[in-house]
Tab-separated table of C-alpha atoms in Angstrom:
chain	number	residue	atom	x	y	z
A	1	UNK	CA	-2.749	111.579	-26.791
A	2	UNK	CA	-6.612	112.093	-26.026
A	3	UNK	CA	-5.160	113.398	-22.505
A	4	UNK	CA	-2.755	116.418	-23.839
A	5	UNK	CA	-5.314	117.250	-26.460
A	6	UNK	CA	-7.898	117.778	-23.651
A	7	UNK	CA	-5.038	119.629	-21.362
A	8	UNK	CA	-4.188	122.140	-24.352
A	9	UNK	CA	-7.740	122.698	-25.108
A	10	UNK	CA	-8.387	123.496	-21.352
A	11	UNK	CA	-5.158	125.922	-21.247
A	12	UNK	CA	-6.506	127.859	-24.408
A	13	UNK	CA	-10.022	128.096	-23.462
A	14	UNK	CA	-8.358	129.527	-19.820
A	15	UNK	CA	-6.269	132.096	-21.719
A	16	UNK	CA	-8.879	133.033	-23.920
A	17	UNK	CA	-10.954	133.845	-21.462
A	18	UNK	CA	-9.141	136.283	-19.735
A	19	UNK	CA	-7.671	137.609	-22.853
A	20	UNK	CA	-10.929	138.345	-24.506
A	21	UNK	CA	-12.131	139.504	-21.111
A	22	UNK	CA	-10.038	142.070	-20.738
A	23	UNK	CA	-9.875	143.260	-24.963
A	24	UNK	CA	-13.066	142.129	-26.289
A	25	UNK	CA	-13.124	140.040	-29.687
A	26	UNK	CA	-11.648	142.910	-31.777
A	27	UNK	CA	-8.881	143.564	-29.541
A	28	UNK	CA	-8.137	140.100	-28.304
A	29	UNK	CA	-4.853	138.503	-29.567
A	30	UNK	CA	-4.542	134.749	-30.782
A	31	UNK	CA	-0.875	135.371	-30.542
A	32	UNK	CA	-1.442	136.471	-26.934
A	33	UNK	CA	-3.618	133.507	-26.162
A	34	UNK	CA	-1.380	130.818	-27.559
A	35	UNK	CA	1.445	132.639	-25.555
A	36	UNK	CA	-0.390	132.209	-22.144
A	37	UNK	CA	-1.773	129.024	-22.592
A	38	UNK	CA	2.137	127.704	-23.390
A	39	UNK	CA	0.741	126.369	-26.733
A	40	UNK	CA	1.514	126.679	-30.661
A	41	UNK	CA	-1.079	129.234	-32.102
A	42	UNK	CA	-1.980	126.545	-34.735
A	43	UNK	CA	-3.765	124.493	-32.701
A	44	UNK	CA	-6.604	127.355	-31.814
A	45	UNK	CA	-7.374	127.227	-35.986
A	46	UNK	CA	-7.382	123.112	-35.141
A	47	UNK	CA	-9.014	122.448	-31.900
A	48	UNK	CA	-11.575	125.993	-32.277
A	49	UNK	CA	-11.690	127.234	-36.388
A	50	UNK	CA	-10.433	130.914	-36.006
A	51	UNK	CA	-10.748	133.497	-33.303
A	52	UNK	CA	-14.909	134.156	-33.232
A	53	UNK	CA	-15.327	130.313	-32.980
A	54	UNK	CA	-12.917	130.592	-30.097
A	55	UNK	CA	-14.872	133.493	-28.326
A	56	UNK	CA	-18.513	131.222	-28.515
A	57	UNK	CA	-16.528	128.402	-27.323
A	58	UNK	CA	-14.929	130.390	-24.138
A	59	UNK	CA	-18.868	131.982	-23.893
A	60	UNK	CA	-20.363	128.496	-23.976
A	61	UNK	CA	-18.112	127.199	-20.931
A	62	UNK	CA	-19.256	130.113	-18.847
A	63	UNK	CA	-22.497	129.019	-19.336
A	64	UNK	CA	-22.056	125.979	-18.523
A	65	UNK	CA	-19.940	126.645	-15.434
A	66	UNK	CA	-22.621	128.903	-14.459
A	67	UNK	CA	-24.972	126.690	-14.710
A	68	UNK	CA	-23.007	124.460	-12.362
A	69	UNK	CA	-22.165	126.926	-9.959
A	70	UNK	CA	-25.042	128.448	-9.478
A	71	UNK	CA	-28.031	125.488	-9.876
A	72	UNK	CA	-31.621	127.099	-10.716
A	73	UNK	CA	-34.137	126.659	-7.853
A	74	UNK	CA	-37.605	127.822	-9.258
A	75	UNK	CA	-38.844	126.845	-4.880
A	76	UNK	CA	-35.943	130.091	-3.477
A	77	UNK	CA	-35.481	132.590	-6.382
A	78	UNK	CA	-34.306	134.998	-4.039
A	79	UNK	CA	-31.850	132.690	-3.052
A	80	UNK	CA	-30.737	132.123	-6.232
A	81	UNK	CA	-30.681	135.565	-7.000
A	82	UNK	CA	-28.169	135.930	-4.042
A	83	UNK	CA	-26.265	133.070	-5.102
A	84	UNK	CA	-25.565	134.557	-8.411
A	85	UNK	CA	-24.602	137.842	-7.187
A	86	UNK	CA	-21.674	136.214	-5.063
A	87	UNK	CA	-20.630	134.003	-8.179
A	88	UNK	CA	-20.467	137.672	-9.895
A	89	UNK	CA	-18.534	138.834	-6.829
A	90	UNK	CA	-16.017	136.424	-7.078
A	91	UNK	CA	-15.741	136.672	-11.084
A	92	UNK	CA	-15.921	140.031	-11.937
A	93	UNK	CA	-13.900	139.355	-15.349
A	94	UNK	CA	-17.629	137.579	-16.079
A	95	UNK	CA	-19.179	140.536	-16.480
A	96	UNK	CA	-17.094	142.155	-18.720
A	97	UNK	CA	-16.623	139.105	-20.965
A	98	UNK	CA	-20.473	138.824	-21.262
A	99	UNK	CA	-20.709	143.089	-22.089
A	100	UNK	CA	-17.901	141.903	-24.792
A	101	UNK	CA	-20.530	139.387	-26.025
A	102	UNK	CA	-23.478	141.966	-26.047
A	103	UNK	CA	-21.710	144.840	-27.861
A	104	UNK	CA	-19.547	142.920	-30.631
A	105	UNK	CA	-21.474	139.031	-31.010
A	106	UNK	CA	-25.056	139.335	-30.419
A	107	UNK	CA	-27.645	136.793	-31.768
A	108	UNK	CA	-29.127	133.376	-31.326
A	109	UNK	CA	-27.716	131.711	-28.529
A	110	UNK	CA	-26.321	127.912	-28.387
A	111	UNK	CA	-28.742	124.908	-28.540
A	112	UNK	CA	-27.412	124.146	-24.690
A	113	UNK	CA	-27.932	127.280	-23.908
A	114	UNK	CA	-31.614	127.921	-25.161
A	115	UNK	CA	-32.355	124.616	-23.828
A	116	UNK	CA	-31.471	125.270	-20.277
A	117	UNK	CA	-33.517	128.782	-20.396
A	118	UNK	CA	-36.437	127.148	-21.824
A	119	UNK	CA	-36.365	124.822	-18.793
A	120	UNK	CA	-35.839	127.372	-16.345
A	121	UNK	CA	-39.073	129.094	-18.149
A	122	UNK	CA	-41.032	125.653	-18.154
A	123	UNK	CA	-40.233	125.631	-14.607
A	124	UNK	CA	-41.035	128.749	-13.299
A	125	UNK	CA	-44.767	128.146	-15.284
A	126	UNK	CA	-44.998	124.934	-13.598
A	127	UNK	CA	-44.582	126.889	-10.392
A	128	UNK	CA	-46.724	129.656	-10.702
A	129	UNK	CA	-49.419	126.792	-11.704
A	130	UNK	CA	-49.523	125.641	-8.568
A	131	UNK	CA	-49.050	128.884	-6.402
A	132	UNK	CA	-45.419	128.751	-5.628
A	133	UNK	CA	-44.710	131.648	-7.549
A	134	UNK	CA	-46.623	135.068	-7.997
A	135	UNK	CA	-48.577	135.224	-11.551
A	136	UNK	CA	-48.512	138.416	-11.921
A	137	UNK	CA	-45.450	138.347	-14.526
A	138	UNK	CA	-44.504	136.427	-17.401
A	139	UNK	CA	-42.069	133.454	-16.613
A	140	UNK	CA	-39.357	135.246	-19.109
A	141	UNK	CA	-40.003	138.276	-17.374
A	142	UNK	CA	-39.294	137.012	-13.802
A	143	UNK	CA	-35.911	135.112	-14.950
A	144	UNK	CA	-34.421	138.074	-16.980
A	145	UNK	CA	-35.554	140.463	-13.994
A	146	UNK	CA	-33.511	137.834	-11.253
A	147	UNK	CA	-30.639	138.135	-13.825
A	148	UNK	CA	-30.670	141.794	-13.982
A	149	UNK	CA	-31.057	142.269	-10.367
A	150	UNK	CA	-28.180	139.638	-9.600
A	151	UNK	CA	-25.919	141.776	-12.393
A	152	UNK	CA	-27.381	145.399	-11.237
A	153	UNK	CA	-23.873	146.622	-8.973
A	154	UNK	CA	-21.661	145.294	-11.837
A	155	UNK	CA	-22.553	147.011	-14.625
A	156	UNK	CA	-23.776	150.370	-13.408
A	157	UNK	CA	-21.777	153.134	-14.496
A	158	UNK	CA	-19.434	155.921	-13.831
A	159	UNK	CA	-20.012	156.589	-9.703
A	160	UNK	CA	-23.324	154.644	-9.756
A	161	UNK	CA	-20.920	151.496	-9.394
A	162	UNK	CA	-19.196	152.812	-6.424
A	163	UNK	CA	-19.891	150.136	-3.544
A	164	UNK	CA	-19.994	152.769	-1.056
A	165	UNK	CA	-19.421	157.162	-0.971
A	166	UNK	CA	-16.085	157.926	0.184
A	167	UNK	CA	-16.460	159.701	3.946
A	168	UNK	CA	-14.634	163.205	4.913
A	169	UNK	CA	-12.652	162.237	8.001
A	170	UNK	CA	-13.407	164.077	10.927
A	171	UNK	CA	-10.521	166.430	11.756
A	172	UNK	CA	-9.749	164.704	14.668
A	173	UNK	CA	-9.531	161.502	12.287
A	174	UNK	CA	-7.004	163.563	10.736
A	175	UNK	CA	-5.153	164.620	13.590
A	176	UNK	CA	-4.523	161.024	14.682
A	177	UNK	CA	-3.442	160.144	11.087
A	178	UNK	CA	-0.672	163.447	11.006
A	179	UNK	CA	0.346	161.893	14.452
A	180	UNK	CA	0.749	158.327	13.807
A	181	UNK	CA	2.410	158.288	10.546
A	182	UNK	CA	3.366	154.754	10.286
A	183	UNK	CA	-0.131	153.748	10.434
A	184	UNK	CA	-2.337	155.443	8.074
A	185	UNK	CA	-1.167	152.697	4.712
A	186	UNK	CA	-2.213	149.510	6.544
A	187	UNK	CA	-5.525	151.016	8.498
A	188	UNK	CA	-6.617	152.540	5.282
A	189	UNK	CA	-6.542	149.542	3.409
A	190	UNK	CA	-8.531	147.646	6.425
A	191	UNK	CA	-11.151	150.413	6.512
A	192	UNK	CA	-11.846	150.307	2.418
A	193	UNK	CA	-11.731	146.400	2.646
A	194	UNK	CA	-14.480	146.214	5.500
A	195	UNK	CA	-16.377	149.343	3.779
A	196	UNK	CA	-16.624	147.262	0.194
A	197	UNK	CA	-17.173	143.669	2.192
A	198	UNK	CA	-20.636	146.128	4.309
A	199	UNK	CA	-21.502	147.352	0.737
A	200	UNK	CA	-21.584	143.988	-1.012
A	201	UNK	CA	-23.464	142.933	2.262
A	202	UNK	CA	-26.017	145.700	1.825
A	203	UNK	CA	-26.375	145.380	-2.096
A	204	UNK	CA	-26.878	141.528	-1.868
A	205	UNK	CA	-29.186	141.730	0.648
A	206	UNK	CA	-31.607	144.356	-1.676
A	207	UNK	CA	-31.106	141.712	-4.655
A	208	UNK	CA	-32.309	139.099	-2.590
A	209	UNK	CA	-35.125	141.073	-1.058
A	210	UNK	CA	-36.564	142.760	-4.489
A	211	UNK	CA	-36.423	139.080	-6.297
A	212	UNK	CA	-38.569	137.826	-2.932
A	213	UNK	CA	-40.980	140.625	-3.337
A	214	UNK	CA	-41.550	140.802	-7.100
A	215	UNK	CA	-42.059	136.570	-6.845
A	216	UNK	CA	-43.748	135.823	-3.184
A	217	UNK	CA	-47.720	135.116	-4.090
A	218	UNK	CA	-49.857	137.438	-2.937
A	219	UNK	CA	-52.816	137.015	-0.695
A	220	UNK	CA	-56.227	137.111	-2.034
């Protein structure tokens, strides 16, 4: 039935995601995928051709869901800029599908997807036309700057991506702690929870901020 077909298709594109987010192409399993998803491994060769047809698939549908999630709006880039940084927040396994993508299946992107940058780029001209947006840069410079800003905190490395330094505690920080000792599990948890929700805070807010400056029109 149409129905199941769609259902399987939905539970292997699901599993294949976070399969080949977390091994790449290379390292990502059909076996493992078929396993999850609760379906024969046959039907991946049926429904998708073979694994690297699978992985543009499982890129496409981010895409798209992307797209969904997190609509263009050429009148509040810096908005939008924000907007995608808390869609990266909340999908972290994104980012490390799309470095997966970069470093083992570059090239020309999907029809859909060229099509839906080329109207982003169509609108962001149409804007700067008509003084909405500064003119200073190139439409394809402005969207893959927002991009890059949005992604900046997820793919910096080594301590660069540490949300925020790790403080010393004052000694008598650590004289309550060697006094309490049924407390210091739970409280430390709360403090590095608050201290990562502050430093998301902080980094969305410079996202936001750097897209409004680099696009706000200037005054004569």
């Amino acid at each position: 039935m149409a129905g199941d077909s769609n259902a399987t298709k939905a539970r292997l594109l699901d599993a294949a995601f976070s399969e080949f987010a977390e091994h790449g192409l290379a390292g990502a399993r059909v076996d493992r995928i078929a396993a999850s998803a609760g379906a024969n491994k046959r039907l991946i060769y049926v429904y998708f051709g073979n694994k690297e047809q699978l992985f543009d698939r499982v890129i496409e549908r981010c895409v798209a869901e992307g797209t969904e999630a997190v609509p263009f709006d050429v009148d509040d880039l810096p908005q939008y800029a924000g907007a995608l940084f808390d869609h990266l927040v909340d999908r972290p396994d994104l980012v490390r599908l799309v470095t997966w993508k970069q470093l083992e299946r570059p090239g020309p992107v999907p029809p859909e997807t060229m099509a839906s940058w080329e109207g982003k780029l169509d609108a962001l001209g149409a804007a700067q036309d008509l003084g909405r947006v500064d003119s200073a840069l190139d439409p394809a410079d402005i969207l893959n700057l927002t991009l890059a800003l949005a992604q900046a905190w997820f793919t910096a490395a080594g301590e660069m991506a540490e949300v925020e330094p790790s403080a010393s505690p004052t000694p008598s920080a650590s004289a309550s702690t060697a006094a309490s000792p049924s407390s210091p599990s739970a409280n430390g948890s709360s403090s590095q929870a608050r201290s990562r929700s502050q430093a998301r805070s902080r980094q969305r807010a410079a996202v936001v901020e750097t897209v409004r400056r680099m696009t706000t029109p200037r005054s004569p």
